[in-house]
């Protein structure tokens, strides 16, 4: 979850982290993972992560700039 050790450490490093992905089968030798639905994600594949829900999508998903982020980055 959001307060797990991995999530807290990743957040402190400014990195994205998905926790609680127990439905994924990770193959470290082939460097890929398989979802419970059979989708295979290879090392180097582009994925998009929804930081609010933790959902992971294959490919690039269009985003809308966050007014909160823009404010803190001085763009508003």
Coordinates of N, CA and C in Angstrom, one line a residue:
X1 N 0.8 -1.2 0.0 CA 0.0 0.0 0.0 C 0.8 1.3 0.0
X2 N 0.2 2.4 0.1 CA 0.9 3.7 0.0 C 1.9 3.9 1.2
X3 N 1.7 3.2 2.3 CA 2.6 3.4 3.4 C 3.5 2.3 3.6
X4 N 3.6 1.3 2.7 CA 4.5 0.2 2.8 C 6.0 0.8 2.7
X5 N 6.9 0.0 3.2 CA 8.3 0.4 3.2 C 8.8 0.7 1.8
X6 N 8.5 -0.1 0.9 CA 8.9 0.1 -0.5 C 8.4 1.4 -1.1
X7 N 7.1 1.7 -0.8 CA 6.5 2.9 -1.3 C 7.1 4.1 -0.7
X8 N 7.3 4.1 0.6 CA 7.9 5.2 1.3 C 9.3 5.5 0.8
X9 N 10.1 4.5 0.7 CA 11.5 4.6 0.2 C 11.5 5.2 -1.2
X10 N 10.7 4.6 -2.1 CA 10.6 5.1 -3.5 C 10.2 6.5 -3.5
X11 N 9.2 6.9 -2.8 CA 8.7 8.3 -2.7 C 9.8 9.2 -2.3
X12 N 10.6 8.8 -1.3 CA 11.7 9.6 -0.8 C 12.8 9.8 -1.9
X13 N 12.9 8.8 -2.8 CA 13.9 8.9 -3.9 C 13.3 9.5 -5.1
X14 N 12.0 9.9 -5.1 CA 11.4 10.5 -6.2 C 11.1 9.5 -7.3
X15 N 10.9 8.3 -7.0 CA 10.7 7.2 -7.9 C 9.3 6.7 -7.9
X16 N 8.8 6.1 -9.0 CA 7.5 5.5 -9.0 C 7.6 4.1 -8.5
X17 N 6.6 3.7 -7.7 CA 6.6 2.3 -7.2 C 5.2 1.8 -7.1
X18 N 5.0 0.5 -7.6 CA 3.8 -0.2 -7.5 C 4.0 -1.3 -6.4
X19 N 3.1 -1.3 -5.4 CA 3.2 -2.3 -4.3 C 2.0 -3.1 -4.3
X20 N 2.1 -4.3 -3.8 CA 0.9 -5.2 -3.7 C 0.5 -5.8 -5.1
X21 N 1.5 -6.1 -5.9 CA 1.3 -6.7 -7.2 C 1.4 -8.2 -7.2
X22 N 0.7 -8.8 -6.2 CA 0.8 -10.3 -6.0 C 0.2 -11.1 -7.2
X23 N -0.6 -10.5 -8.1 CA -1.2 -11.2 -9.2 C -0.2 -11.3 -10.4
X24 N 1.0 -10.7 -10.2 CA 2.0 -10.8 -11.3 C 3.0 -11.9 -11.1
X25 N 3.3 -12.6 -12.2 CA 4.3 -13.7 -12.1 C 5.6 -13.0 -12.7
X26 N 6.6 -12.9 -12.0 CA 7.9 -12.3 -12.4 C 8.9 -13.4 -12.8
X27 N 9.4 -13.3 -14.0 CA 10.4 -14.2 -14.5 C 11.7 -13.4 -14.6
X28 N 12.6 -13.5 -13.6 CA 13.8 -12.7 -13.5 C 14.8 -13.2 -14.6
X29 N 14.8 -14.5 -14.9 CA 15.8 -15.0 -15.9 C 15.4 -14.4 -17.3
X30 N 14.1 -14.4 -17.7 CA 13.7 -13.9 -19.0 C 13.5 -12.4 -19.0
X31 N 13.5 -11.8 -17.8 CA 13.3 -10.4 -17.6 C 12.0 -9.9 -18.1
X32 N 10.9 -10.6 -17.6 CA 9.6 -10.2 -18.0 C 8.6 -10.6 -16.9
X33 N 7.4 -10.1 -17.0 CA 6.4 -10.5 -16.1 C 5.1 -10.8 -16.9
X34 N 4.3 -11.6 -16.2 CA 3.0 -12.0 -16.8 C 1.9 -11.7 -15.8
X35 N 0.8 -11.1 -16.3 CA -0.3 -10.8 -15.5 C -1.2 -12.0 -15.4
X36 N -2.2 -11.9 -14.4 CA -3.1 -13.0 -14.3 C -4.0 -13.2 -15.5
X37 N -4.1 -12.2 -16.3 CA -4.9 -12.3 -17.6 C -4.1 -12.9 -18.7
X38 N -2.7 -13.1 -18.5 CA -1.9 -13.6 -19.6 C -1.1 -12.6 -20.3
X39 N -1.2 -11.3 -20.0 CA -0.5 -10.2 -20.7 C 1.0 -10.3 -20.2
X40 N 1.9 -10.3 -21.2 CA 3.3 -10.4 -21.0 C 3.9 -9.0 -21.2
X41 N 4.7 -8.6 -20.2 CA 5.5 -7.3 -20.3 C 6.9 -7.6 -20.2
X42 N 7.6 -7.3 -21.3 CA 9.1 -7.6 -21.4 C 9.9 -6.4 -20.9
X43 N 11.1 -6.6 -20.5 CA 12.0 -5.5 -20.1 C 12.1 -4.6 -21.3
X44 N 11.9 -3.3 -21.0 CA 12.0 -2.3 -22.0 C 10.7 -1.8 -22.6
X45 N 9.6 -2.6 -22.3 CA 8.3 -2.2 -22.8 C 7.9 -0.9 -22.0
X46 N 7.2 -0.1 -22.7 CA 6.7 1.2 -22.1 C 5.4 0.9 -21.3
X47 N 5.4 1.3 -20.1 CA 4.1 1.2 -19.3 C 3.8 2.6 -18.7
X48 N 2.6 2.8 -18.4 CA 2.1 4.0 -17.7 C 1.5 3.7 -16.4
X49 N 1.8 4.4 -15.4 CA 1.3 4.1 -14.0 C 0.5 5.3 -13.5
X50 N -0.7 4.9 -13.0 CA -1.6 5.9 -12.4 C -1.2 6.0 -10.9
X51 N -0.5 7.1 -10.6 CA 0.0 7.3 -9.2 C -1.1 7.4 -8.2
X52 N -2.3 7.6 -8.5 CA -3.4 7.7 -7.6 C -4.0 6.4 -7.3
X53 N -4.1 5.5 -8.3 CA -4.8 4.2 -8.1 C -3.8 3.0 -8.1
X54 N -2.6 3.2 -8.6 CA -1.7 2.1 -8.7 C -1.9 1.3 -10.0
X55 N -2.9 1.6 -10.8 CA -3.1 0.8 -12.0 C -2.0 1.0 -13.0
X56 N -1.6 -0.1 -13.7 CA -0.5 0.0 -14.6 C -1.1 -0.3 -16.0
X57 N -0.7 0.5 -17.0 CA -1.2 0.3 -18.4 C -0.1 0.1 -19.3
X58 N -0.2 -0.8 -20.3 CA 0.8 -1.0 -21.3 C 0.7 0.1 -22.3
X59 N 1.9 0.6 -22.6 CA 2.0 1.8 -23.5 C 1.9 3.1 -22.9
X60 N 1.9 4.1 -23.7 CA 1.8 5.5 -23.2 C 0.4 6.0 -23.1
X61 N 0.0 6.5 -22.0 CA -1.3 7.0 -21.7 C -1.3 8.5 -21.7
X62 N -2.1 9.2 -22.4 CA -2.1 10.7 -22.4 C -2.4 11.1 -20.9
X63 N -1.8 12.2 -20.6 CA -1.9 12.7 -19.2 C -2.4 14.2 -19.2
X64 N -3.0 14.6 -18.2 CA -3.4 16.0 -18.0 C -2.5 16.6 -16.9
X65 N -1.9 17.7 -17.1 CA -1.0 18.3 -16.1 C -1.8 18.5 -14.8
X66 N -1.2 18.2 -13.7 CA -1.8 18.4 -12.4 C -1.6 19.9 -12.0
X67 N -2.7 20.6 -11.6 CA -2.6 22.0 -11.2 C -1.8 22.1 -9.9
X68 N -1.8 21.0 -9.0 CA -1.1 21.0 -7.8 C 0.4 21.0 -8.1
X69 N 0.8 20.1 -9.0 CA 2.2 20.0 -9.4 C 2.7 21.3 -10.1
X70 N 1.9 21.8 -11.0 CA 2.2 23.0 -11.7 C 2.4 24.2 -10.7
X71 N 1.6 24.2 -9.7 CA 1.7 25.3 -8.6 C 3.1 25.1 -7.9
X72 N 3.4 23.9 -7.4 CA 4.6 23.7 -6.7 C 5.9 23.9 -7.5
X73 N 5.7 23.7 -8.8 CA 6.9 23.8 -9.7 C 7.0 25.3 -10.2
X74 N 6.1 26.2 -9.8 CA 6.1 27.6 -10.1 C 5.6 27.9 -11.5
X75 N 4.8 27.0 -12.1 CA 4.3 27.3 -13.4 C 2.9 27.9 -13.4
X76 N 2.3 28.2 -12.2 CA 1.0 28.8 -12.2 C 1.1 30.2 -11.6

